[in-house]
Coordinates of C-alpha atoms and ligand atoms in Angstrom, one line a residue:
M1 CA 51.6 -35.7 23.3
K2 CA 50.1 -34.2 26.4
R3 CA 49.3 -30.9 24.5
D4 CA 47.2 -30.6 21.4
G5 CA 48.4 -28.4 18.6
V6 CA 52.0 -29.6 18.5
T7 CA 53.2 -30.9 15.2
P8 CA 55.5 -33.9 15.8
W9 CA 58.4 -35.0 13.7
P10 CA 57.6 -38.0 11.4
A11 CA 58.1 -41.2 13.5
E12 CA 60.9 -42.7 11.4
L13 CA 62.9 -39.5 11.6
A14 CA 62.4 -39.2 15.3
D15 CA 63.8 -42.8 15.6
R16 CA 66.7 -41.8 13.5
Y17 CA 67.5 -38.8 15.6
V18 CA 67.5 -41.0 18.6
R19 CA 69.6 -43.7 16.9
Q20 CA 72.1 -41.2 15.7
G21 CA 72.5 -39.7 19.2
Y22 CA 71.0 -36.3 18.5
W23 CA 68.1 -36.9 20.9
R24 CA 69.3 -38.4 24.2
G25 CA 65.9 -39.0 25.9
K26 CA 66.7 -36.7 28.8
P27 CA 64.7 -33.8 30.3
L28 CA 66.1 -30.4 29.5
G29 CA 68.5 -29.3 32.3
H30 CA 69.2 -32.8 33.6
W31 CA 72.9 -32.1 33.5
M32 CA 72.5 -29.3 36.0
W33 CA 71.4 -31.9 38.6
T34 CA 74.3 -34.2 37.4
W35 CA 76.8 -31.4 38.2
A36 CA 75.1 -30.8 41.5
D37 CA 75.9 -34.4 42.4
R38 CA 79.3 -34.5 40.9
D39 CA 80.7 -31.2 42.0
G40 CA 78.0 -29.4 43.9
N41 CA 80.2 -26.6 45.3
R42 CA 81.0 -25.3 41.8
V43 CA 79.5 -21.9 41.2
A44 CA 76.5 -22.1 38.7
V45 CA 75.3 -18.5 38.8
V46 CA 76.5 -15.1 39.9
D47 CA 73.8 -12.4 40.1
G48 CA 75.0 -9.2 41.7
D49 CA 76.1 -10.1 45.2
V50 CA 74.3 -13.5 45.1
V51 CA 76.4 -16.5 44.3
V52 CA 74.5 -19.8 43.7
T53 CA 76.4 -23.1 43.5
Y54 CA 75.2 -26.1 41.4
R55 CA 73.9 -27.9 44.6
E56 CA 72.0 -24.8 45.7
L57 CA 70.5 -24.2 42.3
A58 CA 69.4 -27.9 42.1
E59 CA 67.8 -27.5 45.6
Y60 CA 66.1 -24.3 44.8
A61 CA 64.7 -25.6 41.6
D62 CA 63.5 -28.8 43.3
A63 CA 61.8 -26.8 46.1
L64 CA 60.2 -24.5 43.6
A65 CA 59.0 -27.5 41.5
D66 CA 57.4 -29.0 44.7
H67 CA 55.6 -25.7 45.4
L68 CA 54.4 -25.4 41.8
L69 CA 52.8 -28.9 42.2
D70 CA 51.2 -27.6 45.4
L71 CA 49.8 -24.7 43.4
G72 CA 48.1 -27.2 41.2
L73 CA 50.5 -27.0 38.2
H74 CA 51.1 -30.4 36.6
N75 CA 52.9 -32.2 33.8
G76 CA 51.3 -30.9 30.6
D77 CA 50.4 -27.4 31.9
N78 CA 51.7 -24.1 30.6
I79 CA 52.6 -20.9 32.4
L80 CA 53.4 -17.4 31.2
V81 CA 56.8 -16.1 32.4
Q82 CA 57.8 -12.5 32.1
L83 CA 60.9 -11.9 34.4
P84 CA 64.1 -9.9 34.3
N85 CA 67.4 -11.7 34.0
G86 CA 68.2 -13.2 37.3
W87 CA 68.9 -16.4 39.2
E88 CA 65.2 -16.7 40.3
F89 CA 64.2 -16.8 36.6
L90 CA 66.7 -19.6 36.0
A91 CA 65.5 -21.6 39.1
L92 CA 61.9 -21.2 37.9
F93 CA 62.8 -22.3 34.4
L94 CA 64.6 -25.4 35.7
A95 CA 61.8 -26.2 38.2
C96 CA 59.3 -26.2 35.2
Q97 CA 61.6 -28.7 33.3
R98 CA 61.5 -30.9 36.4
I99 CA 57.8 -31.4 36.4
G100 CA 56.8 -31.0 32.7
V101 CA 55.3 -27.5 33.0
A102 CA 56.2 -25.5 29.9
P103 CA 57.0 -21.8 30.3
V104 CA 55.9 -19.4 27.6
L105 CA 58.9 -17.0 27.6
A106 CA 57.6 -13.4 27.1
L107 CA 59.8 -10.4 27.0
L108 CA 59.7 -7.7 29.7
A109 CA 58.9 -5.2 27.0
H110 CA 55.6 -7.0 26.3
R111 CA 52.4 -5.4 27.5
E112 CA 48.8 -6.5 27.9
H113 CA 48.2 -6.7 24.1
E114 CA 50.9 -9.4 23.7
L115 CA 50.5 -11.2 27.0
R116 CA 46.8 -11.6 26.6
C117 CA 47.3 -13.3 23.2
L118 CA 50.0 -15.5 24.5
A119 CA 48.1 -16.5 27.7
E120 CA 45.0 -17.3 25.7
L121 CA 46.8 -19.3 23.0
A122 CA 48.7 -21.5 25.5
E123 CA 45.8 -21.5 28.1
V124 CA 48.3 -20.8 30.8
K125 CA 47.5 -21.7 34.4
A126 CA 49.8 -19.1 36.0
I127 CA 51.5 -15.8 35.2
V128 CA 54.9 -15.0 36.6
V129 CA 56.0 -11.3 36.7
P130 CA 58.2 -8.9 38.6
D131 CA 56.2 -6.5 40.9
R132 CA 57.5 -3.5 39.0
W133 CA 60.1 -3.1 36.3
Q134 CA 61.4 0.2 35.0
R135 CA 58.5 2.1 36.6
F136 CA 55.9 -0.2 35.1
D137 CA 53.5 -2.1 37.3
H138 CA 53.7 -5.7 36.0
Q139 CA 51.8 -7.0 39.0
R140 CA 48.8 -4.9 38.2
M141 CA 48.9 -6.0 34.6
A142 CA 49.1 -9.7 35.5
A143 CA 46.3 -9.3 38.0
D144 CA 44.0 -7.7 35.4
L145 CA 44.9 -10.5 33.0
A146 CA 44.3 -13.2 35.6
D147 CA 40.9 -11.7 36.4
S148 CA 39.8 -11.9 32.8
L149 CA 41.3 -15.2 31.7
P150 CA 39.5 -18.3 33.0
S151 CA 42.5 -20.6 32.6
V152 CA 44.7 -18.5 35.0
R153 CA 44.7 -19.6 38.6
S154 CA 47.7 -18.0 40.1
V155 CA 49.9 -14.9 39.7
I156 CA 53.4 -15.5 41.0
V157 CA 55.3 -12.3 41.8
L158 CA 59.0 -11.6 42.1
G159 CA 59.1 -8.8 44.6
E160 CA 56.3 -7.8 46.8
A161 CA 53.0 -9.7 46.1
T162 CA 50.4 -7.2 47.0
E163 CA 47.7 -7.1 44.2
P164 CA 44.7 -9.4 45.0
T165 CA 43.2 -11.4 42.2
T166 CA 40.4 -13.9 42.0
G167 CA 42.9 -16.7 42.1
S168 CA 46.0 -16.8 44.4
T169 CA 48.8 -14.3 44.4
V170 CA 52.1 -15.8 45.6
D171 CA 55.6 -14.4 46.2
L172 CA 58.1 -16.3 44.0
R173 CA 60.9 -16.0 46.6
S174 CA 58.8 -17.7 49.3
L175 CA 58.5 -20.7 46.9
L176 CA 62.2 -21.0 46.7
E177 CA 62.4 -21.9 50.4
R178 CA 63.0 -25.5 51.1
W179 CA 60.3 -27.1 53.2
Q180 CA 61.2 -30.8 52.6
D181 CA 64.2 -32.9 53.0
P182 CA 66.1 -32.4 49.7
A183 CA 66.9 -36.1 49.1
R184 CA 63.3 -37.2 49.6
L185 CA 62.0 -34.4 47.5
R186 CA 64.4 -35.3 44.8
A187 CA 63.4 -38.9 44.7
R188 CA 59.7 -37.8 44.4
L189 CA 60.4 -35.4 41.6
D190 CA 62.6 -37.9 39.7
A191 CA 59.7 -40.3 39.7
G192 CA 57.5 -37.8 37.9
A193 CA 60.0 -36.6 35.3
P194 CA 58.5 -35.5 32.0
D195 CA 58.7 -37.5 28.8
P196 CA 61.6 -36.0 26.7
G197 CA 59.4 -36.0 23.6
E198 CA 57.0 -33.5 25.3
V199 CA 57.1 -29.7 25.2
A200 CA 59.8 -28.2 27.4
L201 CA 59.2 -24.5 26.6
F202 CA 57.6 -22.1 24.2
L203 CA 59.7 -19.6 22.4
L204 CA 58.1 -16.5 20.7
S205 CA 58.5 -16.1 17.0
G206 CA 59.0 -12.6 15.6
G207 CA 55.9 -13.4 13.5
T208 CA 54.5 -12.2 10.3
T209 CA 50.8 -12.4 11.2
G210 CA 48.2 -10.3 13.0
T211 CA 48.6 -12.3 16.3
P212 CA 51.8 -13.6 17.9
K213 CA 53.0 -17.2 17.2
I214 CA 54.8 -19.5 19.6
I215 CA 57.1 -22.4 19.0
A216 CA 56.9 -25.5 21.1
R217 CA 60.4 -26.9 21.7
T218 CA 60.7 -30.4 23.1
H219 CA 63.1 -31.5 25.8
D220 CA 64.9 -33.7 23.2
D221 CA 65.1 -31.0 20.6
Y222 CA 66.1 -28.1 22.8
E223 CA 68.6 -30.1 24.8
Y224 CA 70.4 -30.9 21.5
N225 CA 70.1 -27.3 20.4
A226 CA 72.0 -26.2 23.5
R227 CA 74.4 -29.1 23.7
Q228 CA 75.5 -29.0 20.0
S229 CA 75.8 -25.2 20.1
G230 CA 78.1 -25.5 23.1
E231 CA 80.1 -28.1 21.2
V232 CA 80.6 -25.8 18.2
C233 CA 81.5 -22.8 20.4
G234 CA 83.9 -24.7 22.6
F235 CA 82.0 -24.3 25.8
G236 CA 83.6 -26.1 28.8
Q237 CA 84.0 -26.0 32.6
D238 CA 86.0 -22.7 32.3
T239 CA 83.2 -20.9 30.4
V240 CA 81.9 -17.8 32.1
Y241 CA 78.8 -16.7 30.2
L242 CA 77.6 -13.2 30.6
V243 CA 73.8 -12.9 30.0
T244 CA 73.5 -9.6 28.3
L245 CA 70.3 -10.1 26.3
P246 CA 66.9 -10.9 27.8
M247 CA 67.2 -14.5 28.9
G248 CA 63.9 -15.7 27.6
H249 CA 65.2 -15.2 24.1
N250 CA 66.5 -18.3 22.2
F251 CA 69.9 -16.6 21.7
P252 CA 71.1 -16.2 25.3
L253 CA 69.0 -19.1 26.6
G254 CA 70.2 -21.9 24.3
S255 CA 72.5 -20.7 21.5
P256 CA 74.7 -21.8 23.3
G257 CA 73.9 -19.4 26.2
I258 CA 72.8 -20.3 29.7
L259 CA 71.8 -23.9 29.0
A260 CA 75.0 -25.0 27.3
T261 CA 77.0 -23.2 30.1
L262 CA 75.2 -25.3 32.7
T263 CA 75.6 -28.5 30.6
H264 CA 79.4 -28.0 30.8
G265 CA 79.6 -27.0 34.4
G266 CA 80.5 -23.4 33.5
R267 CA 79.4 -20.3 35.3
V268 CA 76.5 -18.0 34.3
V269 CA 76.8 -14.3 35.2
M270 CA 73.5 -12.3 35.1
L271 CA 73.3 -8.8 33.8
R272 CA 70.2 -6.6 34.0
S273 CA 71.2 -3.9 31.6
P274 CA 73.3 -4.2 28.4
K275 CA 74.8 -0.8 28.9
P276 CA 78.6 -0.8 28.7
E277 CA 78.8 1.2 32.0
V278 CA 77.2 -1.8 33.7
A279 CA 78.5 -4.7 31.6
F280 CA 82.2 -3.8 31.5
P281 CA 82.9 -3.6 35.2
L282 CA 81.1 -7.0 35.5
I283 CA 83.2 -8.6 32.8
E284 CA 86.2 -7.4 34.6
R285 CA 85.1 -8.5 38.0
E286 CA 83.8 -11.9 36.9
R287 CA 86.3 -12.6 34.2
A288 CA 83.5 -13.3 31.7
T289 CA 84.7 -15.3 28.7
V290 CA 81.8 -15.2 26.3
T291 CA 78.6 -13.2 25.7
S292 CA 76.0 -12.7 23.0
L293 CA 74.8 -9.3 21.6
V294 CA 72.7 -7.8 18.9
P295 CA 74.4 -5.4 16.5
A296 CA 72.9 -2.3 18.1
I297 CA 74.4 -3.2 21.5
A298 CA 77.7 -4.3 19.9
Q299 CA 77.9 -0.8 18.5
R300 CA 77.6 0.8 22.0
W301 CA 80.2 -1.6 23.4
V302 CA 82.7 -0.9 20.7
E303 CA 82.4 2.8 21.1
A304 CA 82.7 2.5 24.9
A305 CA 85.7 0.2 24.7
L306 CA 87.6 2.8 22.7
S307 CA 87.2 5.4 25.3
G308 CA 87.1 3.3 28.5
D309 CA 89.8 1.7 30.5
H310 CA 88.1 -1.6 31.7
D311 CA 90.0 -4.8 31.5
L312 CA 88.0 -6.9 29.1
S313 CA 90.9 -9.3 28.5
S314 CA 89.0 -12.3 29.8
L315 CA 86.6 -12.2 26.8
R316 CA 87.3 -14.8 24.2
L317 CA 84.2 -15.0 22.1
V318 CA 81.6 -12.3 21.4
Q319 CA 78.6 -13.6 19.5
V320 CA 76.6 -11.1 17.5
G321 CA 73.3 -12.0 15.8
G322 CA 69.6 -11.3 15.4
S323 CA 69.8 -8.7 12.7
V324 CA 72.1 -7.7 9.8
L325 CA 75.7 -6.8 10.8
D326 CA 77.6 -4.4 8.6
P327 CA 80.8 -6.2 7.5
A328 CA 82.9 -3.0 8.0
F329 CA 81.7 -2.6 11.5
A330 CA 82.0 -6.4 12.1
A331 CA 85.7 -6.1 11.4
R332 CA 86.1 -3.7 14.3
I333 CA 84.3 -5.7 16.9
G334 CA 87.0 -8.4 17.6
P335 CA 89.9 -5.9 17.9
S336 CA 88.0 -3.4 20.0
L337 CA 86.8 -5.9 22.5
G338 CA 89.9 -8.1 22.4
A339 CA 87.9 -11.2 21.5
T340 CA 87.0 -13.3 18.5
L341 CA 83.7 -12.3 16.8
Q342 CA 81.2 -15.0 16.1
Q343 CA 78.3 -14.2 13.8
V344 CA 75.1 -16.0 14.7
Y345 CA 72.2 -16.4 12.3
G346 CA 69.5 -18.1 14.3
M347 CA 65.8 -18.4 14.7
A348 CA 63.5 -19.5 17.5
E349 CA 62.0 -21.8 14.9
G350 CA 65.2 -23.9 15.1
L351 CA 68.1 -23.8 12.7
L352 CA 71.2 -22.2 14.1
N353 CA 74.2 -21.0 12.1
Y354 CA 77.5 -19.9 13.6
T355 CA 80.8 -18.7 12.1
R356 CA 83.5 -20.9 13.7
P357 CA 86.2 -19.4 15.8
D358 CA 88.8 -20.8 13.5
D359 CA 87.2 -19.5 10.3
P360 CA 89.3 -17.1 8.2
A361 CA 88.9 -13.5 9.5
D362 CA 87.2 -12.5 6.3
A363 CA 84.5 -15.2 6.6
I364 CA 83.8 -14.1 10.2
T365 CA 83.2 -10.5 9.2
R366 CA 81.3 -11.2 6.0
T367 CA 79.2 -14.3 6.6
Q368 CA 76.6 -15.4 9.1
G369 CA 78.0 -18.9 9.6
R370 CA 76.9 -22.4 8.9
P371 CA 74.5 -24.9 10.5
I372 CA 75.6 -26.6 13.8
S373 CA 74.3 -30.1 12.9
P374 CA 75.2 -32.6 10.2
A375 CA 71.5 -33.4 10.3
D376 CA 70.4 -29.9 9.4
E377 CA 68.9 -29.8 5.9
I378 CA 69.0 -26.5 3.9
L379 CA 67.3 -25.8 0.6
L380 CA 67.5 -22.4 -1.2
V381 CA 64.5 -21.8 -3.4
D382 CA 63.2 -19.2 -5.9
E383 CA 59.8 -17.6 -5.9
A384 CA 58.4 -20.7 -7.7
G385 CA 59.8 -23.0 -5.0
D386 CA 62.5 -24.4 -7.3
P387 CA 66.0 -24.8 -6.0
V388 CA 68.3 -21.9 -7.1
P389 CA 71.5 -22.6 -9.0
P390 CA 74.7 -23.0 -7.0
G391 CA 75.9 -19.7 -5.6
G392 CA 72.4 -18.1 -6.2
T393 CA 70.3 -16.3 -3.6
G394 CA 67.0 -17.9 -2.5
E395 CA 64.6 -18.3 0.3
L396 CA 66.1 -20.6 3.0
L397 CA 64.0 -23.6 3.8
T398 CA 65.1 -25.9 6.6
R399 CA 64.4 -29.1 8.5
G400 CA 66.3 -30.9 11.2
P401 CA 66.5 -32.4 14.7
Y402 CA 65.9 -29.1 16.5
T403 CA 63.6 -27.4 13.9
P404 CA 59.9 -28.2 14.8
R405 CA 57.4 -29.0 12.1
G406 CA 54.9 -26.3 13.0
Y407 CA 53.9 -23.4 15.2
F408 CA 51.8 -24.2 18.2
R409 CA 48.1 -24.3 17.6
A410 CA 48.3 -22.5 14.2
P411 CA 47.1 -24.9 11.5
E412 CA 46.3 -22.2 9.0
H413 CA 49.5 -20.4 9.4
N414 CA 51.4 -23.6 9.3
A415 CA 50.0 -24.5 5.9
R416 CA 51.8 -21.4 4.6
A417 CA 54.9 -21.3 6.8
F418 CA 55.8 -25.0 6.2
T419 CA 55.9 -27.0 3.0
P420 CA 53.8 -30.2 2.8
D421 CA 57.0 -32.2 3.4
G422 CA 57.9 -30.3 6.5
W423 CA 60.4 -27.7 5.5
Y424 CA 60.2 -24.4 7.5
R425 CA 60.0 -21.4 5.2
S426 CA 62.3 -18.9 7.0
G427 CA 61.4 -15.9 4.8
D428 CA 65.1 -15.1 4.7
L429 CA 66.9 -14.6 1.4
V430 CA 70.4 -16.1 1.7
R431 CA 73.2 -17.6 -0.4
W432 CA 76.1 -20.0 0.1
D433 CA 79.4 -18.1 0.1
E434 CA 82.6 -19.6 -1.3
S435 CA 83.8 -20.0 2.3
G436 CA 81.0 -22.6 2.9
N437 CA 79.1 -20.2 5.1
L438 CA 75.7 -18.6 4.6
V439 CA 75.2 -14.9 3.9
V440 CA 71.9 -13.3 4.7
E441 CA 71.0 -11.0 1.8
G442 CA 67.5 -9.9 2.7
R443 CA 64.0 -11.3 3.4
V444 CA 60.7 -11.9 1.8
K445 CA 58.7 -12.0 5.1
D446 CA 56.5 -9.2 6.2
L447 CA 58.3 -8.0 9.4
I448 CA 60.4 -5.2 10.7
N449 CA 63.7 -6.1 12.4
R450 CA 64.4 -3.4 14.9
G451 CA 67.8 -4.2 16.3
G452 CA 67.0 -7.9 16.6
E453 CA 63.4 -7.3 18.0
K454 CA 61.1 -8.6 15.3
I455 CA 57.9 -6.7 14.7
S456 CA 55.1 -8.3 12.6
A457 CA 53.8 -5.7 10.0
P458 CA 50.3 -7.2 10.0
E459 CA 50.1 -6.9 13.8
V460 CA 51.0 -3.2 13.5
E461 CA 48.5 -2.6 10.7
A462 CA 45.7 -4.3 12.7
V463 CA 46.2 -1.7 15.5
V464 CA 46.4 1.3 13.1
D465 CA 43.3 0.2 11.2
A466 CA 41.3 0.8 14.3
L467 CA 41.7 4.6 14.0
P468 CA 38.5 6.2 12.6
A469 CA 40.5 8.5 10.4
V470 CA 42.3 5.6 8.7
R471 CA 40.9 4.1 5.5
R472 CA 43.9 1.7 4.9
S473 CA 47.3 1.3 6.5
T474 CA 50.5 -0.6 5.8
A475 CA 53.6 -0.9 7.9
I476 CA 57.1 -1.0 6.4
A477 CA 60.7 -1.0 7.5
L478 CA 62.8 2.1 7.0
P479 CA 66.5 2.3 7.7
D480 CA 67.6 3.5 11.2
P481 CA 71.2 4.4 12.0
V482 CA 71.1 2.7 15.5
Y483 CA 68.6 -0.1 15.2
G484 CA 69.0 -1.0 11.6
E485 CA 65.3 -0.6 10.9
L486 CA 62.4 1.4 12.2
V487 CA 58.6 1.0 11.9
C488 CA 57.0 3.4 9.5
V489 CA 53.2 3.3 9.0
C490 CA 51.8 4.6 5.8
V491 CA 48.1 5.5 5.8
V492 CA 45.4 6.4 3.4
L493 CA 43.0 8.7 5.3
H494 CA 39.2 9.1 4.9
N495 CA 38.3 12.3 3.1
G496 CA 39.1 15.5 5.1
Q497 CA 40.6 13.6 8.0
K498 CA 43.9 14.4 9.7
L499 CA 46.4 12.2 11.7
T500 CA 49.6 12.8 13.5
L501 CA 52.3 10.4 14.6
S502 CA 51.7 11.2 18.3
E503 CA 48.0 10.2 17.8
V504 CA 49.1 6.9 16.4
R505 CA 51.6 6.3 19.2
A506 CA 49.0 7.2 21.8
L507 CA 46.7 4.5 20.4
F508 CA 49.5 1.9 20.6
A509 CA 50.1 2.9 24.3
D510 CA 46.4 2.8 25.0
Q511 CA 46.1 -0.7 23.5
G512 CA 48.9 -1.9 25.7
V513 CA 51.2 -2.7 22.8
A514 CA 55.0 -3.2 23.6
K515 CA 56.9 0.0 23.1
F516 CA 59.4 -1.3 20.6
K517 CA 56.5 -1.8 18.2
H518 CA 55.2 1.8 18.4
P519 CA 55.6 3.4 14.9
E520 CA 58.4 5.9 14.7
R521 CA 57.3 7.5 11.5
L522 CA 54.0 8.2 9.8
E523 CA 53.5 8.8 6.1
I524 CA 50.1 10.0 4.8
V525 CA 49.7 9.0 1.2
A526 CA 46.9 9.4 -1.4
D527 CA 47.0 5.7 -2.3
F528 CA 49.2 2.7 -2.1
P529 CA 51.2 1.4 -5.1
L530 CA 50.0 -2.2 -5.9
T531 CA 51.7 -5.3 -7.2
P532 CA 50.4 -7.0 -10.4
V533 CA 48.3 -9.3 -8.2
G534 CA 46.8 -6.3 -6.3
K535 CA 48.7 -6.5 -3.0
V536 CA 50.2 -3.3 -1.5
D537 CA 53.7 -3.0 -3.1
K538 CA 55.7 -2.3 0.0
K539 CA 59.0 -2.3 -1.9
A540 CA 57.8 0.4 -4.2
L541 CA 56.4 2.4 -1.3
R542 CA 59.6 2.2 0.6
A543 CA 61.6 3.2 -2.5
T544 CA 59.4 6.3 -3.0
I545 CA 59.9 7.4 0.5
L546 CA 63.6 6.8 0.5
T547 CA 64.0 8.7 -2.8
R548 CA 62.0 11.6 -1.5
D549 CA 64.1 11.6 1.8
A550 CA 67.3 11.6 -0.2
G551 CA 66.0 14.5 -2.3
S552 CA 65.1 16.6 0.8
T553 CA 68.4 15.8 2.5
Q554 CA 70.2 17.1 -0.6
A555 CA 68.1 20.2 -0.8
A556 CA 68.7 20.9 2.9
Ligands
AMP1 P1 62.7 -15.3 15.0 O1 62.0 -16.1 14.0 O2 61.8 -14.2 15.6 O3 63.4 -16.1 16.0 O4 63.8 -14.4 14.2 C1 64.7 -15.0 13.4 C2 65.0 -14.2 12.3 O5 65.9 -13.1 12.7 C3 65.7 -14.9 11.2 O6 64.8 -15.6 10.4 C4 66.3 -13.7 10.4 O7 65.4 -13.0 9.7 C5 66.7 -12.8 11.6 N1 68.1 -12.9 11.9 C6 68.6 -13.7 12.9 N2 70.0 -13.6 13.0 C7 70.4 -12.8 11.9 C8 71.6 -12.4 11.4 N3 72.8 -12.8 12.0 N4 71.6 -11.6 10.3 C9 70.5 -11.3 9.7 N5 69.3 -11.6 10.2 C10 69.2 -12.4 11.3
DBH2 O1 67.1 -13.5 15.8 C1 66.9 -14.6 16.4 O2 65.8 -15.1 16.7 C2 68.2 -15.3 16.9 C3 69.4 -14.8 16.6 C4 70.5 -15.5 17.1 C5 68.1 -16.6 17.6 O3 66.8 -17.1 17.8 C6 69.2 -17.2 18.0 C7 70.4 -16.6 17.8 O4 69.1 -18.4 18.7

């Protein structure tokens, strides 16, 4: 391995994954170049008015890879990427795959708090950002980070590169220009192709710890993740995939998403806002056949479809995943959008479950699907770690050809998050349904799932604890009608102290924490209920608050 801190699969299993054809020994994205050769005039990406063919995408990615080498980035290096959905992001992603540079895929919502942790953890050599996005100056943030992080040598900006840094500041679009003869360049890049067992990209985990965790995905493992997902979902040359969610996320990127679409010679349509007013005209114009949504967005789409008059008839499959989907609402999605619903229960850590398009309607609305691979192993265990009886609910443990054996550079956390024999402890409580699919019943992990965005409770607590008025804090999930869950912080204050929600939120903004993590509710309590082993009893705290809320609603 070129990078330290990656936990490999056991050698004999890795051999088996190769022998059984799961791992093909090819760099991620190689099929995009194959399509460029075979049928280069096919359209690969539509992004607003920009149409990019497979040949053009291959040439842009090669040119960019060449320029990245000139910037001093090499096989084994990591870069931090925070970009909006768009063809330039895709070209950059593919360029990285070409030369063994692994992008850490941050979300646009992330701010300095998150980016600094990620950049330090992966010792990134470059940071890629838009100049501004939704009135926020990403370039300024990246320049500040670059100035204070010794590993960072370049800031690459999509838009106008104006902010000087101690290293170099480069305009991403200028790197997409071709300076060399494409055929010669290609031969040179082919010669330096990365080892497929190496890290191709880093995905972010929702996390349950004070600092963010990232997952190193290899070329072999992620190529299979996308290819097998595409197989299960019937992707083909006629697939037109609409990228509704942020494309650095595992769901739109590789489940089956963008990468499987390109594997099959299909067409990717970029969307910058999931709003139905923007998405529906595009579905109509581009005849999109499939997209992926989180439940909160599906809700807006269903409401808009009822009142709107856009032609969505091209849609065949609408994937919904990331957080709990209410079965009664699930039953309305397919009919309202004129497509088959597919529930997706996935994780950046690996294992992917999909309902199958030909499952009975009832299984599609009530279950979260089943694994994509015959080599996926699943074990449901009780609190003592013993298997639960058939039909029982337990914590899902998993291993398999696209489920890595550890988080990147996190030995202490890995000792808890993985069993000694390599099972990933998902923290999800699930059961096998009679249909043969899994049903997610709850979770034992300490996070808040806000409409599919995962928020680590300990991370929130660490920020709140810095307030002088606060003696102790704890973060819990409360129900939210739109996002499913919201962040509630409960605090015990020092004697005579006061605290308001706006003071708490101001602190989060000041610390540069992503907005979706800012607490939406504050509860001041005299003390926390404790479990028999002396930990904060979050369940009891939540129940007390909910009972009190119910009482006050009735009284009102
Ligand atoms: P992450 O580890 O950040 O990639 O988040 C993955 C987690 O999201 C899973 O372990 C589940 O807790 C949750 N999740 C994903 N899909 C679903 C779903 N369809 N229903 C319920 N929870 C889900
Ligand atoms: O929530 C997730 O992380 C998720 C959901 C659906 C995911 O990673 C995926 C599909 O690939």
